[in-house]
């Protein structure tokens, strides 16, 4: 079996294959990197026309990262995938509390999902920080409620939950609000590797080394 | 914003939406569960015609799980996503060593990916166990080399790496070998939530409670 085994060669070849699928989308260099990493992570060029990046989103996320912001996420798989060594170089950490015992109890008491309860419990700790939702539509809906009703003001929302129940609606609501810069994917597709790809792409734009 | 907030209702509604997309594929009840969880995890009904389950794969994986087998994986996101509490009830654990310092050194020395070096280092520890590859084509190619050249004999290979460089070829090679029962997805799509969905679906078939 003959195949490419070198990490850098794999990534470079992948980006070459992806590039033609981004033609005509009018992307600048930074957006191209975010789109490319999402498609690289999904193996799905069908993402190209579905990704939406608010005009100020990448710059806002970069400014927050450079100020040492933290990242708040709905599920452990997103925390696992984010390059935490790179984030620590900027001074930040990733927080996820969906697995905390108190959250399970709060979710059960309110008859809501654990990830929704977890985002509610973070509350204004997320002001000025980056939020990355990679799984639960309910978590994104709750973040949007906090923005709309409780003046939560995160630096950027990377909102890419997945699935057939609420995901498309929650992402549409994210793209329709005008307050917070965002990155999202329209429709049912998404998930933790997609949210992770967007976060890591933005960090790698600031510093091209991976470790 | 009005939306469904109850975890069980979300999952049931999702499965109802997915069901019509599995019509005509000739799936038995167990395969239907695996297909459904993969589509649920990806938000992508386009997976339906791409999933391939070897006739003995689910039964072989279940038998191994019931005997307390461990699961060996290429990346931390797969380890994170697998329901480890459920696996522990059967007696098993999940192992991933891609982030071990010795693996990084071995990969650098051999000019191969870390996940490939990690699977090579597991070697015959994987005999009789389940292997779940959710990211790296090189890891799956290496597992297939171990099977072909070194008589590695895992109970089942869930091989669903993702991307444009090697993923489709590695999964084709998996489906073409006749030795080890497998679950895979043809083409470039795949990834850690897809491998996780297959593993968790098989565990939930054995015991329908989630925790």
Short mmCIF file of C-alpha atoms in Angstrom, two decimals:
data_model
loop_
_atom_site.label_atom_id
_atom_site.label_comp_id
_atom_site.label_asym_id
_atom_site.label_seq_id
_atom_site.Cartn_x
_atom_site.Cartn_y
_atom_site.Cartn_z
CA UNK A 1 0.00 0.00 0.00
CA UNK A 2 1.51 3.24 -1.18
CA UNK A 3 0.20 6.42 0.41
CA UNK A 4 1.33 9.77 1.78
CA UNK A 5 2.56 9.46 5.37
CA UNK A 6 4.02 12.91 6.08
CA UNK A 7 1.70 15.23 8.06
CA UNK A 8 2.73 18.44 6.27
CA UNK A 9 2.47 16.84 2.84
CA UNK A 10 -1.01 15.48 3.70
CA UNK A 11 -2.23 18.90 4.79
CA UNK A 12 -0.72 20.74 1.81
CA UNK A 13 -2.14 18.26 -0.69
CA UNK A 14 -5.54 18.47 1.02
CA UNK A 15 -5.57 22.26 0.76
CA UNK A 16 -4.68 22.03 -2.96
CA UNK A 17 -7.64 19.73 -3.53
CA UNK A 18 -9.98 22.03 -1.59
CA UNK A 19 -8.90 25.32 -3.24
CA UNK A 20 -10.87 24.96 -6.51
CA UNK A 21 -14.08 24.47 -4.51
CA UNK A 22 -13.68 27.94 -2.97
CA UNK A 23 -13.36 29.73 -6.31
CA UNK A 24 -16.01 32.36 -6.90
CA UNK A 25 -17.06 32.65 -3.26
CA UNK A 26 -15.27 36.01 -2.94
CA UNK A 27 -13.26 34.99 0.13
CA UNK A 28 -10.32 36.96 1.47
CA UNK A 29 -7.22 35.11 2.67
CA UNK A 30 -8.39 34.74 6.27
CA UNK A 31 -11.85 33.44 5.33
CA UNK A 32 -10.23 31.06 2.85
CA UNK A 33 -8.26 29.48 5.72
CA UNK A 34 -11.39 29.01 7.84
CA UNK A 35 -13.38 27.53 4.96
CA UNK A 36 -10.47 25.26 4.01
CA UNK A 37 -9.98 23.85 7.49
CA UNK A 38 -13.70 23.15 7.86
CA UNK A 39 -13.77 21.26 4.57
CA UNK A 40 -10.50 19.49 5.47
CA UNK A 41 -12.03 18.36 8.79
CA UNK A 42 -15.29 17.14 7.27
CA UNK A 43 -14.03 15.65 4.01
CA UNK A 44 -17.06 17.37 2.53
CA UNK A 45 -16.75 20.08 -0.13
CA UNK A 46 -20.51 20.49 0.24
CA UNK A 47 -19.73 22.80 3.17
CA UNK A 48 -18.32 25.50 0.85
CA UNK A 49 -21.61 27.27 0.03
CA UNK A 50 -23.01 26.78 3.56
CA UNK A 51 -20.39 28.54 5.70
CA UNK A 52 -21.20 32.09 6.80
CA UNK A 53 -18.64 34.37 8.40
CA UNK A 54 -19.80 37.73 9.73
CA UNK A 55 -17.55 40.48 8.28
CA UNK A 56 -16.04 41.29 11.69
CA UNK A 57 -15.91 37.74 13.07
CA UNK A 58 -12.34 36.69 12.33
CA UNK A 59 -10.85 40.05 13.37
CA UNK A 60 -12.94 40.09 16.56
CA UNK A 61 -11.92 36.55 17.47
CA UNK A 62 -8.25 37.31 16.76
CA UNK A 63 -8.31 40.48 18.87
CA UNK A 64 -9.88 38.55 21.75
CA UNK A 65 -7.35 35.72 21.42
CA UNK A 66 -4.46 38.18 21.43
CA UNK A 67 -5.90 39.70 24.62
CA UNK A 68 -5.78 36.23 26.20
CA UNK A 69 -9.46 35.35 26.00
CA UNK A 70 -10.86 31.98 27.00
CA UNK A 71 -13.09 29.73 24.90
CA UNK A 72 -16.40 28.40 26.23
CA UNK A 73 -17.86 25.32 24.60
CA UNK A 74 -20.88 23.06 24.86
CA UNK A 75 -19.26 19.62 24.64
CA UNK A 76 -16.07 17.83 25.62
CA UNK A 77 -15.24 16.82 22.05
CA UNK A 78 -14.83 20.51 21.13
CA UNK A 79 -12.60 21.10 24.16
CA UNK A 80 -10.55 18.05 23.19
CA UNK A 81 -10.09 19.16 19.58
CA UNK A 82 -9.09 22.78 20.17
CA UNK A 83 -5.32 23.22 20.11
CA UNK A 84 -4.93 24.06 23.77
CA UNK A 85 -1.16 24.42 23.64
CA UNK A 86 -1.57 27.13 21.02
CA UNK A 87 -4.39 28.79 22.97
CA UNK A 88 -2.24 28.78 26.11
CA UNK A 89 0.48 30.64 24.22
CA UNK A 90 -2.00 33.49 23.83
CA UNK A 91 -2.94 33.14 27.50
CA UNK A 92 -6.32 31.40 27.16
CA UNK A 93 -7.98 28.17 28.27
CA UNK A 94 -11.02 26.17 27.11
CA UNK A 95 -13.95 25.65 29.45
CA UNK A 96 -16.69 23.02 29.19
CA UNK A 97 -18.87 22.07 32.12
CA UNK A 98 -21.44 19.79 30.50
CA UNK A 99 -20.05 16.82 32.46
CA UNK A 100 -20.13 18.53 35.88
CA UNK A 101 -22.49 16.81 38.33
CA UNK A 102 -24.22 20.08 39.25
CA UNK A 103 -25.07 20.67 35.60
CA UNK A 104 -26.73 17.28 35.20
CA UNK A 105 -28.88 18.06 38.24
CA UNK A 106 -29.79 21.53 36.98
CA UNK A 107 -30.70 20.13 33.55
CA UNK A 108 -32.86 17.41 35.07
CA UNK A 109 -34.62 19.88 37.34
CA UNK A 110 -35.39 22.25 34.44
CA UNK A 111 -36.09 19.42 31.93
CA UNK A 112 -33.55 20.87 29.47
CA UNK A 113 -30.37 19.49 27.89
CA UNK A 114 -27.17 19.39 29.93
CA UNK A 115 -25.31 21.54 27.39
CA UNK A 116 -28.05 24.18 27.62
CA UNK A 117 -27.80 24.18 31.40
CA UNK A 118 -24.01 24.41 31.12
CA UNK A 119 -24.08 27.53 28.92
CA UNK A 120 -26.66 29.14 31.23
CA UNK A 121 -24.39 28.48 34.21
CA UNK A 122 -21.42 30.14 32.45
CA UNK A 123 -23.49 33.32 32.02
CA UNK A 124 -21.53 36.58 32.03
CA UNK A 125 -18.19 34.78 32.43
CA UNK A 126 -18.46 34.57 28.60
CA UNK A 127 -18.45 38.38 28.12
CA UNK A 128 -15.56 39.33 25.85
CA UNK A 129 -14.65 35.66 25.31
CA UNK A 130 -15.13 33.27 22.38
CA UNK A 131 -18.04 30.82 22.43
CA UNK A 132 -17.72 27.63 20.36
CA UNK A 133 -20.84 25.48 20.03
CA UNK A 134 -20.20 22.20 18.20
CA UNK A 135 -23.05 19.96 19.13
CA UNK A 136 -26.23 21.16 20.80
CA UNK A 137 -28.75 23.48 19.17
CA UNK A 138 -30.20 24.07 22.64
CA UNK A 139 -26.82 25.43 23.79
CA UNK A 140 -26.76 27.92 20.91
CA UNK A 141 -30.38 28.94 21.50
CA UNK A 142 -29.51 29.56 25.18
CA UNK A 143 -26.47 31.68 24.25
CA UNK A 144 -28.66 33.76 21.93
CA UNK A 145 -31.20 34.19 24.74
CA UNK A 146 -28.42 35.38 27.05
CA UNK A 147 -27.33 37.88 24.36
CA UNK A 148 -30.86 39.12 23.71
CA UNK A 149 -32.30 39.12 27.21
CA UNK A 150 -29.33 39.45 29.54
CA UNK A 151 -26.93 41.54 27.46
CA UNK A 152 -24.28 38.84 27.22
CA UNK A 153 -21.53 40.24 25.01
CA UNK A 154 -19.05 37.60 23.82
CA UNK A 155 -16.32 38.64 21.36
CA UNK A 156 -17.43 36.06 18.77
CA UNK A 157 -19.82 33.12 18.58
CA UNK A 158 -18.68 30.12 16.57
CA UNK A 159 -22.07 28.41 16.42
CA UNK A 160 -22.06 25.15 14.49
CA UNK A 161 -24.42 22.68 16.20
CA UNK A 162 -25.56 19.66 14.23
CA UNK A 163 -28.70 17.67 13.58
CA UNK A 164 -32.30 17.61 12.50
CA UNK A 165 -33.98 19.10 15.56
CA UNK A 166 -33.22 22.79 16.09
CA UNK A 167 -29.77 22.99 14.52
CA UNK A 168 -30.81 24.79 11.32
CA UNK A 169 -33.14 27.12 13.24
CA UNK A 170 -30.58 27.98 15.91
CA UNK A 171 -27.94 28.77 13.29
CA UNK A 172 -30.40 30.88 11.31
CA UNK A 173 -31.17 32.84 14.50
CA UNK A 174 -27.44 33.34 15.05
CA UNK A 175 -26.96 34.69 11.52
CA UNK A 176 -29.95 36.99 11.85
CA UNK A 177 -28.89 38.70 15.08
CA UNK A 178 -26.85 41.84 14.52
CA UNK A 179 -25.11 42.20 17.88
CA UNK A 180 -22.33 39.61 18.01
CA UNK A 181 -19.91 38.61 15.21
CA UNK A 182 -20.34 34.95 14.33
CA UNK A 183 -19.22 32.01 12.22
CA UNK A 184 -21.83 29.41 11.30
CA UNK A 185 -22.93 26.80 8.77
CA UNK A 186 -26.48 26.85 7.45
CA UNK A 187 -28.65 23.74 7.57
CA UNK A 188 -28.43 20.48 9.50
CA UNK A 189 -24.71 19.74 9.06
CA UNK A 190 -22.04 20.72 11.57
CA UNK A 191 -20.54 19.18 14.67
CA UNK A 192 -17.55 19.26 16.95
CA UNK A 193 -14.78 18.86 14.33
CA UNK A 194 -16.32 21.71 12.33
CA UNK A 195 -16.38 24.09 15.30
CA UNK A 196 -12.86 22.96 16.23
CA UNK A 197 -11.63 23.57 12.68
CA UNK A 198 -12.91 27.16 12.75
CA UNK A 199 -11.31 27.90 16.13
CA UNK A 200 -7.96 26.35 15.21
CA UNK A 201 -7.91 28.06 11.80
CA UNK A 202 -8.24 31.45 13.46
CA UNK A 203 -5.43 30.66 15.90
CA UNK A 204 -3.19 29.41 13.09
CA UNK A 205 -3.83 32.63 11.17
CA UNK A 206 -2.26 34.50 14.10
CA UNK A 207 0.70 32.13 14.34
CA UNK A 208 1.33 29.65 11.60
CA UNK A 209 3.19 27.13 13.74
CA UNK A 210 1.02 24.33 15.05
CA UNK A 211 2.59 23.61 18.42
CA UNK B 1 -37.67 31.35 20.57
CA UNK B 2 -39.67 28.16 20.78
CA UNK B 3 -37.76 24.91 20.41
CA UNK B 4 -37.49 21.38 21.82
CA UNK B 5 -35.35 21.33 24.98
CA UNK B 6 -35.85 17.74 26.25
CA UNK B 7 -32.99 15.36 25.36
CA UNK B 8 -35.19 12.30 24.82
CA UNK B 9 -37.68 14.20 22.70
CA UNK B 10 -34.83 15.62 20.58
CA UNK B 11 -33.38 12.17 19.94
CA UNK B 12 -36.75 10.56 19.20
CA UNK B 13 -37.76 13.33 16.79
CA UNK B 14 -34.36 13.10 15.09
CA UNK B 15 -34.71 9.36 14.56
CA UNK B 16 -38.20 9.89 13.07
CA UNK B 17 -36.76 12.37 10.57
CA UNK B 18 -33.92 10.01 9.65
CA UNK B 19 -36.03 6.84 9.23
CA UNK B 20 -37.43 7.57 5.73
CA UNK B 21 -33.88 8.02 4.42
CA UNK B 22 -33.05 4.41 5.35
CA UNK B 23 -35.98 2.93 3.44
CA UNK B 24 -34.98 0.47 0.74
CA UNK B 25 -31.46 -0.10 2.06
CA UNK B 26 -32.44 -3.55 3.36
CA UNK B 27 -31.16 -2.90 6.89
CA UNK B 28 -31.95 -5.12 9.85
CA UNK B 29 -32.77 -3.54 13.21
CA UNK B 30 -29.19 -3.44 14.47
CA UNK B 31 -27.79 -1.91 11.27
CA UNK B 32 -30.63 0.61 11.29
CA UNK B 33 -29.47 1.82 14.71
CA UNK B 34 -25.88 2.25 13.53
CA UNK B 35 -26.90 4.08 10.34
CA UNK B 36 -29.30 6.29 12.32
CA UNK B 37 -26.76 7.35 14.92
CA UNK B 38 -24.18 8.18 12.23
CA UNK B 39 -26.68 10.36 10.39
CA UNK B 40 -27.85 11.89 13.69
CA UNK B 41 -24.24 12.78 14.56
CA UNK B 42 -23.42 14.28 11.16
CA UNK B 43 -26.72 16.01 10.36
CA UNK B 44 -26.14 14.58 6.91
CA UNK B 45 -28.57 12.12 5.31
CA UNK B 46 -26.02 11.84 2.50
CA UNK B 47 -24.28 9.24 4.67
CA UNK B 48 -27.10 6.71 4.15
CA UNK B 49 -25.85 5.16 0.90
CA UNK B 50 -22.17 5.39 1.92
CA UNK B 51 -22.13 3.33 5.12
CA UNK B 52 -20.92 -0.27 4.81
CA UNK B 53 -21.30 -2.81 7.59
CA UNK B 54 -19.70 -6.22 7.15
CA UNK B 55 -22.33 -8.94 7.82
CA UNK B 56 -20.56 -10.12 10.99
CA UNK B 57 -19.38 -6.71 12.24
CA UNK B 58 -22.07 -5.77 14.74
CA UNK B 59 -22.31 -9.26 16.25
CA UNK B 60 -18.50 -9.52 16.48
CA UNK B 61 -18.22 -6.13 18.18
CA UNK B 62 -21.03 -6.98 20.59
CA UNK B 63 -19.47 -10.30 21.51
CA UNK B 64 -16.14 -8.59 22.16
CA UNK B 65 -17.79 -5.86 24.25
CA UNK B 66 -19.64 -8.44 26.33
CA UNK B 67 -16.32 -10.17 26.96
CA UNK B 68 -14.96 -6.88 28.32
CA UNK B 69 -12.85 -5.82 25.34
CA UNK B 70 -11.05 -2.49 25.12
CA UNK B 71 -11.29 0.03 22.29
CA UNK B 72 -8.18 1.40 20.58
CA UNK B 73 -8.45 4.68 18.73
CA UNK B 74 -6.31 7.04 16.67
CA UNK B 75 -7.31 10.40 18.15
CA UNK B 76 -8.35 11.93 21.44
CA UNK B 77 -11.67 13.23 20.07
CA UNK B 78 -12.83 9.64 19.51
CA UNK B 79 -11.77 8.69 23.04
CA UNK B 80 -13.64 11.71 24.38
CA UNK B 81 -16.83 10.90 22.48
CA UNK B 82 -17.13 7.22 23.29
CA UNK B 83 -19.50 6.61 26.22
CA UNK B 84 -16.85 5.42 28.65
CA UNK B 85 -19.24 4.90 31.53
CA UNK B 86 -21.20 2.47 29.39
CA UNK B 87 -18.02 0.76 28.17
CA UNK B 88 -16.81 0.39 31.76
CA UNK B 89 -20.06 -1.41 32.62
CA UNK B 90 -18.99 -4.10 30.15
CA UNK B 91 -15.48 -4.04 31.62
CA UNK B 92 -13.64 -2.15 28.89
CA UNK B 93 -11.61 1.06 28.52
CA UNK B 94 -10.61 3.29 25.59
CA UNK B 95 -6.95 3.72 24.71
CA UNK B 96 -5.40 6.48 22.62
CA UNK B 97 -1.70 7.26 22.71
CA UNK B 98 -1.34 9.80 19.90
CA UNK B 99 -0.48 12.50 22.43
CA UNK B 100 2.20 10.51 24.27
CA UNK B 101 5.66 12.09 24.02
CA UNK B 102 7.28 8.84 22.89
CA UNK B 103 4.86 8.62 19.97
CA UNK B 104 5.69 12.10 18.73
CA UNK B 105 9.37 11.15 18.76
CA UNK B 106 8.76 7.84 16.96
CA UNK B 107 6.65 9.60 14.32
CA UNK B 108 9.27 12.26 13.75
CA UNK B 109 12.02 9.68 13.47
CA UNK B 110 10.06 7.62 10.91
CA UNK B 111 8.62 10.70 9.11
CA UNK B 112 5.07 9.38 9.54
CA UNK B 113 1.98 10.76 11.25
CA UNK B 114 1.69 10.49 15.02
CA UNK B 115 -1.55 8.53 14.80
CA UNK B 116 0.14 5.99 12.51
CA UNK B 117 3.01 5.63 14.96
CA UNK B 118 0.49 5.26 17.80
CA UNK B 119 -1.35 2.37 16.15
CA UNK B 120 1.96 0.67 15.32
CA UNK B 121 2.99 0.94 18.96
CA UNK B 122 -0.27 -0.69 20.13
CA UNK B 123 0.49 -3.72 17.93
CA UNK B 124 -0.84 -7.04 19.18
CA UNK B 125 -2.43 -5.43 22.26
CA UNK B 126 -5.32 -4.88 19.78
CA UNK B 127 -5.89 -8.62 19.16
CA UNK B 128 -9.49 -9.47 20.01
CA UNK B 129 -10.30 -5.82 20.76
CA UNK B 130 -12.24 -3.15 18.84
CA UNK B 131 -10.32 -0.59 16.79
CA UNK B 132 -12.03 2.76 16.08
CA UNK B 133 -10.31 5.07 13.60
CA UNK B 134 -12.01 8.46 13.31
CA UNK B 135 -9.43 10.75 11.81
CA UNK B 136 -6.25 9.55 10.17
CA UNK B 137 -6.13 7.49 6.97
CA UNK B 138 -2.52 6.66 7.84
CA UNK B 139 -3.70 5.04 11.09
CA UNK B 140 -6.14 2.82 9.19
CA UNK B 141 -3.53 1.92 6.57
CA UNK B 142 -1.16 0.94 9.38
CA UNK B 143 -3.83 -1.23 11.07
CA UNK B 144 -4.45 -2.98 7.74
CA UNK B 145 -0.71 -3.54 7.36
CA UNK B 146 -0.59 -5.07 10.83
CA UNK B 147 -3.50 -7.35 9.88
CA UNK B 148 -1.96 -8.36 6.55
CA UNK B 149 1.71 -8.63 7.50
CA UNK B 150 1.75 -9.30 11.22
CA UNK B 151 -1.45 -11.32 11.70
CA UNK B 152 -3.11 -8.72 13.92
CA UNK B 153 -6.59 -10.05 14.67
CA UNK B 154 -8.92 -7.42 16.17
CA UNK B 155 -12.57 -8.34 16.79
CA UNK B 156 -13.84 -5.50 14.60
CA UNK B 157 -12.42 -2.45 12.84
CA UNK B 158 -14.57 0.67 12.81
CA UNK B 159 -12.56 2.56 10.19
CA UNK B 160 -13.97 5.96 9.34
CA UNK B 161 -11.06 8.37 8.72
CA UNK B 162 -11.81 11.61 6.91
CA UNK B 163 -10.35 13.79 4.20
CA UNK B 164 -9.04 14.12 0.69
CA UNK B 165 -5.66 12.42 1.05
CA UNK B 166 -5.85 8.69 1.63
CA UNK B 167 -9.20 8.47 3.43
CA UNK B 168 -11.20 7.03 0.53
CA UNK B 169 -8.37 4.64 -0.40
CA UNK B 170 -7.83 3.42 3.16
CA UNK B 171 -11.54 2.74 3.63
CA UNK B 172 -11.72 0.96 0.27
CA UNK B 173 -8.82 -1.26 1.39
CA UNK B 174 -10.65 -1.98 4.65
CA UNK B 175 -13.81 -3.03 2.80
CA UNK B 176 -11.83 -5.20 0.39
CA UNK B 177 -9.99 -7.26 3.02
CA UNK B 178 -11.82 -10.42 4.02
CA UNK B 179 -10.20 -11.15 7.37
CA UNK B 180 -11.65 -8.73 9.91
CA UNK B 181 -15.30 -7.59 10.25
CA UNK B 182 -15.57 -3.83 9.71
CA UNK B 183 -17.80 -0.78 9.63
CA UNK B 184 -16.83 2.00 7.24
CA UNK B 185 -18.07 4.88 5.08
CA UNK B 186 -16.99 5.12 1.48
CA UNK B 187 -15.44 8.31 0.10
CA UNK B 188 -13.89 11.36 1.73
CA UNK B 189 -16.44 11.96 4.49
CA UNK B 190 -16.10 10.63 8.03
CA UNK B 191 -14.45 11.81 11.22
CA UNK B 192 -14.45 11.37 14.95
CA UNK B 193 -18.19 11.89 15.62
CA UNK B 194 -18.99 9.30 12.95
CA UNK B 195 -16.68 6.68 14.46
CA UNK B 196 -18.01 7.55 17.92
CA UNK B 197 -21.62 7.21 16.72
CA UNK B 198 -20.94 3.70 15.41
CA UNK B 199 -19.26 2.59 18.64
CA UNK B 200 -21.92 4.06 20.91
CA UNK B 201 -24.75 2.68 18.74
CA UNK B 202 -23.39 -0.84 19.17
CA UNK B 203 -23.10 -0.41 22.94
CA UNK B 204 -26.65 1.00 23.17
CA UNK B 205 -27.93 -2.01 21.21
CA UNK B 206 -26.63 -4.20 24.03
CA UNK B 207 -28.11 -2.01 26.74
CA UNK B 208 -30.57 0.67 25.83
CA UNK B 209 -29.90 2.90 28.83
CA UNK B 210 -27.40 5.67 28.15
CA UNK B 211 -25.63 6.01 31.49
#
